[in-house]
mmCIF file of C-alpha atoms in Angstrom:
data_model
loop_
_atom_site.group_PDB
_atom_site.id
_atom_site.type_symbol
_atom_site.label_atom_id
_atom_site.label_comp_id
_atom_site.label_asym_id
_atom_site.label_seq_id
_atom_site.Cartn_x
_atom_site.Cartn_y
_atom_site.Cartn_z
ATOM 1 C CA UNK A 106 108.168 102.853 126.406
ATOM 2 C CA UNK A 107 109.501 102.405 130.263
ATOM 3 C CA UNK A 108 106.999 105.607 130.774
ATOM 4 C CA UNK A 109 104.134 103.980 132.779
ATOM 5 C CA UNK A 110 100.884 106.125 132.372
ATOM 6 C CA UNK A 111 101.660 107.010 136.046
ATOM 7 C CA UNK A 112 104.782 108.698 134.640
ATOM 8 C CA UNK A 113 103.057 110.481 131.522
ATOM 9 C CA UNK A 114 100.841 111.785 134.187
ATOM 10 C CA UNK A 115 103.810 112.921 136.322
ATOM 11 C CA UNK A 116 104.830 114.663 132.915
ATOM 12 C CA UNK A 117 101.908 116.324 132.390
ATOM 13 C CA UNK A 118 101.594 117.842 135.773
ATOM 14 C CA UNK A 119 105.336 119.305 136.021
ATOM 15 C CA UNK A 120 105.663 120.117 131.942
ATOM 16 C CA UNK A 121 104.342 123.928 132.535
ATOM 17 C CA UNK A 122 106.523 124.257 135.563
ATOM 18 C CA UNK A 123 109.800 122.255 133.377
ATOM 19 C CA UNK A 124 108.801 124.925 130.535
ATOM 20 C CA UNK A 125 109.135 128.195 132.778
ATOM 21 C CA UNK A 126 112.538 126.568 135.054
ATOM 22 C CA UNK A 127 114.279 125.044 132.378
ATOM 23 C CA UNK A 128 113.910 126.300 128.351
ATOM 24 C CA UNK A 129 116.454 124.207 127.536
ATOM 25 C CA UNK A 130 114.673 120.748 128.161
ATOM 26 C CA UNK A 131 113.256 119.505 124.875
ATOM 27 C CA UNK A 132 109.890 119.405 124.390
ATOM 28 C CA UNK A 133 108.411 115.375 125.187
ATOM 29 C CA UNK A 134 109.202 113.072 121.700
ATOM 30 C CA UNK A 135 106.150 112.602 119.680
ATOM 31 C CA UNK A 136 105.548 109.004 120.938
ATOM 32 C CA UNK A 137 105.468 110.174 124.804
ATOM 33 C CA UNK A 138 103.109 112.654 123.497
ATOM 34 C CA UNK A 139 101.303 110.051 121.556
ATOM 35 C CA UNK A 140 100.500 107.850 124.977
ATOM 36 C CA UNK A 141 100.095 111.034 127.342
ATOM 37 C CA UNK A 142 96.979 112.045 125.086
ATOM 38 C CA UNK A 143 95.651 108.139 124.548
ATOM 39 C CA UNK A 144 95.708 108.473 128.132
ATOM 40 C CA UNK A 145 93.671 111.710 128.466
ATOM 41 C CA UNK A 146 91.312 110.251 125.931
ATOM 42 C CA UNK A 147 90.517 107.038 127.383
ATOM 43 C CA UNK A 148 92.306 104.677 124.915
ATOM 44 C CA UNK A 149 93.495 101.855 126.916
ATOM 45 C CA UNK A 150 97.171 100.504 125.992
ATOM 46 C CA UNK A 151 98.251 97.346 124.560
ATOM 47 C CA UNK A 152 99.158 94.349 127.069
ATOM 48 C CA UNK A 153 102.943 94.729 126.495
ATOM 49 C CA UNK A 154 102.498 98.369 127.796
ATOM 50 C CA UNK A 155 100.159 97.652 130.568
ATOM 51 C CA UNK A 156 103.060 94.727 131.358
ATOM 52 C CA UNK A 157 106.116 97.054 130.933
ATOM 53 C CA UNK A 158 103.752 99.705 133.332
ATOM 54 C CA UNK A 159 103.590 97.341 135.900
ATOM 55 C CA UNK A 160 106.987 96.327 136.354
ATOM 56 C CA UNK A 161 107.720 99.904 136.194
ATOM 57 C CA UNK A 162 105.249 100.681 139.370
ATOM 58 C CA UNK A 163 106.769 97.325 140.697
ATOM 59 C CA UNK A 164 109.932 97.900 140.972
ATOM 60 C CA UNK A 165 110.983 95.511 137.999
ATOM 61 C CA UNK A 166 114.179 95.985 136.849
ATOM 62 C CA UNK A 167 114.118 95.534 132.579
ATOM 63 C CA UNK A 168 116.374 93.131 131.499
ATOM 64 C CA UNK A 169 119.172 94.314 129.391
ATOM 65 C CA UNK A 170 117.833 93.823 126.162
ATOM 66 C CA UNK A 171 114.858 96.297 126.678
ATOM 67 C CA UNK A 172 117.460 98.858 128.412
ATOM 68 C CA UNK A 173 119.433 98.649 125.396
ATOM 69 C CA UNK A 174 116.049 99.356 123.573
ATOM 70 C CA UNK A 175 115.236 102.299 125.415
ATOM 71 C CA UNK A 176 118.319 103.704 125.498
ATOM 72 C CA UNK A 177 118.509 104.013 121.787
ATOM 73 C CA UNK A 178 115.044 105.150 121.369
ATOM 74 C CA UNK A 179 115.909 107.927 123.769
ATOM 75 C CA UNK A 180 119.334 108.567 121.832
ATOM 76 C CA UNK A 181 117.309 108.915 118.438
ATOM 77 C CA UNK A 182 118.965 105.135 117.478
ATOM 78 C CA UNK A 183 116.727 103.948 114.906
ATOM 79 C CA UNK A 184 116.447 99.888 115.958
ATOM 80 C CA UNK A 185 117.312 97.606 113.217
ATOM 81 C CA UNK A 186 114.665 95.452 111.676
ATOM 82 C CA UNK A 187 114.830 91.770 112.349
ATOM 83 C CA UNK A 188 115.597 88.818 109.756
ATOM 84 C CA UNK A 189 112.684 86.481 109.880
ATOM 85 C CA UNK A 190 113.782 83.028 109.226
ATOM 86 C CA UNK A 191 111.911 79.462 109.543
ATOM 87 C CA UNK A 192 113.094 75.956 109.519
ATOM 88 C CA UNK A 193 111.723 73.907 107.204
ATOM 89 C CA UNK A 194 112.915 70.628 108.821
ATOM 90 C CA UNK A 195 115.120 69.484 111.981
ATOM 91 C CA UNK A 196 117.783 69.479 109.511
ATOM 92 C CA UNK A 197 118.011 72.855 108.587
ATOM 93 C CA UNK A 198 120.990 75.756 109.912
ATOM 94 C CA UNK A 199 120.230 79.171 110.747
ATOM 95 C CA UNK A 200 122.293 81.208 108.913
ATOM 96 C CA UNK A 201 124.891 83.020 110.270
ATOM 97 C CA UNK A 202 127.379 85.333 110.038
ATOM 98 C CA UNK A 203 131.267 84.425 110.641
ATOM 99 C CA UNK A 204 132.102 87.770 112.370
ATOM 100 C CA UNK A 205 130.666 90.666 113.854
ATOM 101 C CA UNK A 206 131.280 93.070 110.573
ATOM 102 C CA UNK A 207 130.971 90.012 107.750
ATOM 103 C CA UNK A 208 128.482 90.965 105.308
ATOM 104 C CA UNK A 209 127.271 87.852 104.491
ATOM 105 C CA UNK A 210 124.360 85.259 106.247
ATOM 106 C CA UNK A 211 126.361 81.851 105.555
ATOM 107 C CA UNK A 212 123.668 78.907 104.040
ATOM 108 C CA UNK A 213 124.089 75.443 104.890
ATOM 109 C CA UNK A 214 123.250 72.041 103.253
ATOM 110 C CA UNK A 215 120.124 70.448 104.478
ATOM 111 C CA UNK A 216 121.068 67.324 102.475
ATOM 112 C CA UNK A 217 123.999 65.217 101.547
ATOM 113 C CA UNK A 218 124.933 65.139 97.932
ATOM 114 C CA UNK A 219 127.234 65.478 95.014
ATOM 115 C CA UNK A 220 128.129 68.201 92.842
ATOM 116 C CA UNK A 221 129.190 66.214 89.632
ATOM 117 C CA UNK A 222 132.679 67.367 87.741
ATOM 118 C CA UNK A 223 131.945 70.385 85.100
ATOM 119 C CA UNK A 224 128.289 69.487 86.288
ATOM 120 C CA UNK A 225 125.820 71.583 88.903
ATOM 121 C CA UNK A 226 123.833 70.622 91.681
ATOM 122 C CA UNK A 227 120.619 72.252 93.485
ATOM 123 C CA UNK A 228 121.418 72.028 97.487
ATOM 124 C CA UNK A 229 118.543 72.334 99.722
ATOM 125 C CA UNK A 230 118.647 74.721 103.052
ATOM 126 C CA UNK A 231 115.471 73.958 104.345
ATOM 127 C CA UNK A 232 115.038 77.184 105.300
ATOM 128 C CA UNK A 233 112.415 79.987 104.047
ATOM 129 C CA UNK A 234 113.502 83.766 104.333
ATOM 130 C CA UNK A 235 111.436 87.225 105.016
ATOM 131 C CA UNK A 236 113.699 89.436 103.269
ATOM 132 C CA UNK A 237 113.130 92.683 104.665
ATOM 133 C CA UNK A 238 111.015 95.062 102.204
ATOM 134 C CA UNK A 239 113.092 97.684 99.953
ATOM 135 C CA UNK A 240 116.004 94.924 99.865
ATOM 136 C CA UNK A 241 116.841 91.758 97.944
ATOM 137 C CA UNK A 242 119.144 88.891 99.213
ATOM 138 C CA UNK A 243 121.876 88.249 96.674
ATOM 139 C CA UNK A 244 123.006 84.411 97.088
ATOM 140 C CA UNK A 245 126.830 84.841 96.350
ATOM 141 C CA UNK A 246 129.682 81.849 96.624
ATOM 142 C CA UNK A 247 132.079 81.245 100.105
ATOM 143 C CA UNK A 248 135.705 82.253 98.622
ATOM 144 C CA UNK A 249 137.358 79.263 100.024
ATOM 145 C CA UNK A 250 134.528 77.055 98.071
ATOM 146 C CA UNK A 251 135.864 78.943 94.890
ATOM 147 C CA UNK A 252 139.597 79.245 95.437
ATOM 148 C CA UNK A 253 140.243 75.729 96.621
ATOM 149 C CA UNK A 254 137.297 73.215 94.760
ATOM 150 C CA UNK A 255 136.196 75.646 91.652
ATOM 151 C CA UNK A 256 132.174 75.792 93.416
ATOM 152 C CA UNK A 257 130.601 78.626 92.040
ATOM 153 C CA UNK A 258 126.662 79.633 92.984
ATOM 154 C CA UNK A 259 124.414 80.692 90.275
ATOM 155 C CA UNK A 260 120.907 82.165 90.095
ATOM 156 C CA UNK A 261 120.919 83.700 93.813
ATOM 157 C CA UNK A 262 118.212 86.186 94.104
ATOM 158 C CA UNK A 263 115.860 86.209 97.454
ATOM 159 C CA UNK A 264 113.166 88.776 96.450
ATOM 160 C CA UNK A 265 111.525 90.075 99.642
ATOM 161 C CA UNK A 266 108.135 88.885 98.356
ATOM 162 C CA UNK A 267 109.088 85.385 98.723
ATOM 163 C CA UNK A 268 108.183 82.694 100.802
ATOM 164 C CA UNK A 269 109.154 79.452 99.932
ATOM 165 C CA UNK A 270 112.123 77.303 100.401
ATOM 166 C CA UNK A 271 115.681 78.790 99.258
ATOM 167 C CA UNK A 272 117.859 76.690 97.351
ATOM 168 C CA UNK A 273 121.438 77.043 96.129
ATOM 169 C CA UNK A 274 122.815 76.721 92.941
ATOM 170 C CA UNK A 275 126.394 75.120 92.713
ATOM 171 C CA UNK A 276 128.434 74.775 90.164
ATOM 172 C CA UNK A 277 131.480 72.509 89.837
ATOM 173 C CA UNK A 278 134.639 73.711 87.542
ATOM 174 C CA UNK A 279 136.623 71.321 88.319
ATOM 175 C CA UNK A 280 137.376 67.912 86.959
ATOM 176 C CA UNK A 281 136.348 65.918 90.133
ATOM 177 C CA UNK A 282 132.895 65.679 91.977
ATOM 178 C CA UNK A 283 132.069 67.555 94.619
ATOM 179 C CA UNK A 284 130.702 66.043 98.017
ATOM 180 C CA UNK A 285 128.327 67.989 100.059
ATOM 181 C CA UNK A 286 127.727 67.222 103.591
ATOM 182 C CA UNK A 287 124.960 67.630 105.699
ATOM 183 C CA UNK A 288 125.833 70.756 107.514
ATOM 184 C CA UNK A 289 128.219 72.251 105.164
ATOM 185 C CA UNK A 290 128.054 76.231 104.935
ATOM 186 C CA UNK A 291 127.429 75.871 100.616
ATOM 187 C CA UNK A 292 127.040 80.095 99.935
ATOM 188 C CA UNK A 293 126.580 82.968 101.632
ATOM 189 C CA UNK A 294 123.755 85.481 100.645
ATOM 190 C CA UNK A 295 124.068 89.438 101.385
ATOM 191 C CA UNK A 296 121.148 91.651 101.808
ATOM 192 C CA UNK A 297 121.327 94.807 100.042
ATOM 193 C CA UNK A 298 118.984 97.820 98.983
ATOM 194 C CA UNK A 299 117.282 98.437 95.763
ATOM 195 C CA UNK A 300 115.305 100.988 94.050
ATOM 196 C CA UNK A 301 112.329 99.864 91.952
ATOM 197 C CA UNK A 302 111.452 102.400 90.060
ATOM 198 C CA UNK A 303 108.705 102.510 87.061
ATOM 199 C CA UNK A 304 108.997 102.484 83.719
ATOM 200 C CA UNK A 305 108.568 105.389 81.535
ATOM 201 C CA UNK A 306 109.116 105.005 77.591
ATOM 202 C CA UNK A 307 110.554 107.858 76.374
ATOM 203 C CA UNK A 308 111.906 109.250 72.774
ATOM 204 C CA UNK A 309 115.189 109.713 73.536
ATOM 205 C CA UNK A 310 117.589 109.282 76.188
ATOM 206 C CA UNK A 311 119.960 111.815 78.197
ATOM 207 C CA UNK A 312 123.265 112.228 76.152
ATOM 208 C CA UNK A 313 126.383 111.494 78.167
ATOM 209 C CA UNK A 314 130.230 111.342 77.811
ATOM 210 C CA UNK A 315 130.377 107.526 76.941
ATOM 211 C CA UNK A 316 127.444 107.497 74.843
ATOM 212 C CA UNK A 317 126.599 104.396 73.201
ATOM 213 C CA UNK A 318 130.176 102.660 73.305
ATOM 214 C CA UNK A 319 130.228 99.202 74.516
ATOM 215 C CA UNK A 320 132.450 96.574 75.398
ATOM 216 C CA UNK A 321 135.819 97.469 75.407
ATOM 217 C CA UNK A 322 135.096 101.291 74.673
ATOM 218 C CA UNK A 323 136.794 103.081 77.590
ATOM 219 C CA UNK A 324 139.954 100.636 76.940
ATOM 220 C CA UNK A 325 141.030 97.136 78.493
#
């Protein structure tokens, strides 16, 4: 993308000469090629191009998120789509994740309240999710909610077709209520892929090793 049209033209002028000097240069990636012949044809490009073409022919230096862009695009780094989240109300957390390699987007309260003893609760985030397509968000409990209270989260499926607000399930094992405070990271939900595929009936099923045994069948 840091290709102004000037450049594409500079490309098209030296790639017979480039061909003939150097065989081992790769041919120009399919997206280059893409703009080098919307260029020969007339098709004028978007603003952010025309704006990225001009601080090219400027003398703009990109900042260092859009070098880290194009450096991956040239390195065949496939950028990572974004999680589109909105707030709901002032009170509302982003999630977040407590480390660079945790799986998990933590989910805080957007209310105070109580999770009554050998009851459950339903804890507002104020928050609404765009889970990315192909993937579900699987609402799971924070282990030191578990270990040290007995808070377990129920119910926690994000499909990526919804938009409303996401709200967490808690319930309370213990023999003592539960306070939740405004703020408080309540679950943690982890995006993962699924396949959807559709349903065929069929007359009989694929015969395997296990069979039809159930529960307890391949031993305790």
């Amino acid at each position: 993308l840091m290709f102004g049209l000037t450049s594409i033209t500079r490309i098209k002028m030296g790639e017979e000469d480039i061909k003939n000097q150097s065989p081992e240069i790769k041919e120009p990636s399919p997206k280059i090629r893409k703009l080098q012949q919307d260029y020969e044809n007339g098709v004028q490009p978007s603003p952010k191009i025309r704006k990225l073409q001009q601080d090219y022919e400027n003398g703009v230096q990109p900042s260092p998120k859009i070098r880290k862009l194009q450096q991956d695009y040239e390195n065949g780094v496939q950028p990572s789509p974004f999680l589109k989240v909105k707030k709901l109300s002032d009170k509302a957390v982003l999630p977040s994740r407590g480390s660079p390699l945790s799986a998990g987007y933590d989910l805080s309260s957007a209310v105070e309240t109580k999770v009554p003893a050998r009851g459950k609760a339903l804890i507002a985030t104020d928050l609404s999710i765009a889970i990315p397509e192909g993937t579900y968000a699987r609402i799971a409990p924070r282990s030191g909610l578990t270990w040290k209270h007995s808070i377990d989260v129920g119910a926690g499926v994000i499909d990526a077709d919804y938009r409303g607000p996401v709200g967490v399930i808690l319930f309370n094992h213990s023999d003592v209520d539960f306070e939740v405070k405004l703020g408080d990271r309540v679950a943690q939900f982890i995006i993962e892929k699924i396949m959807t595929p559709d349903v065929f009936e069929v007359d009989d099923l694929d015969s395997t090793v296990r069979g039809i045994g159930g529960f307890g069948s391949t031993g305790v």
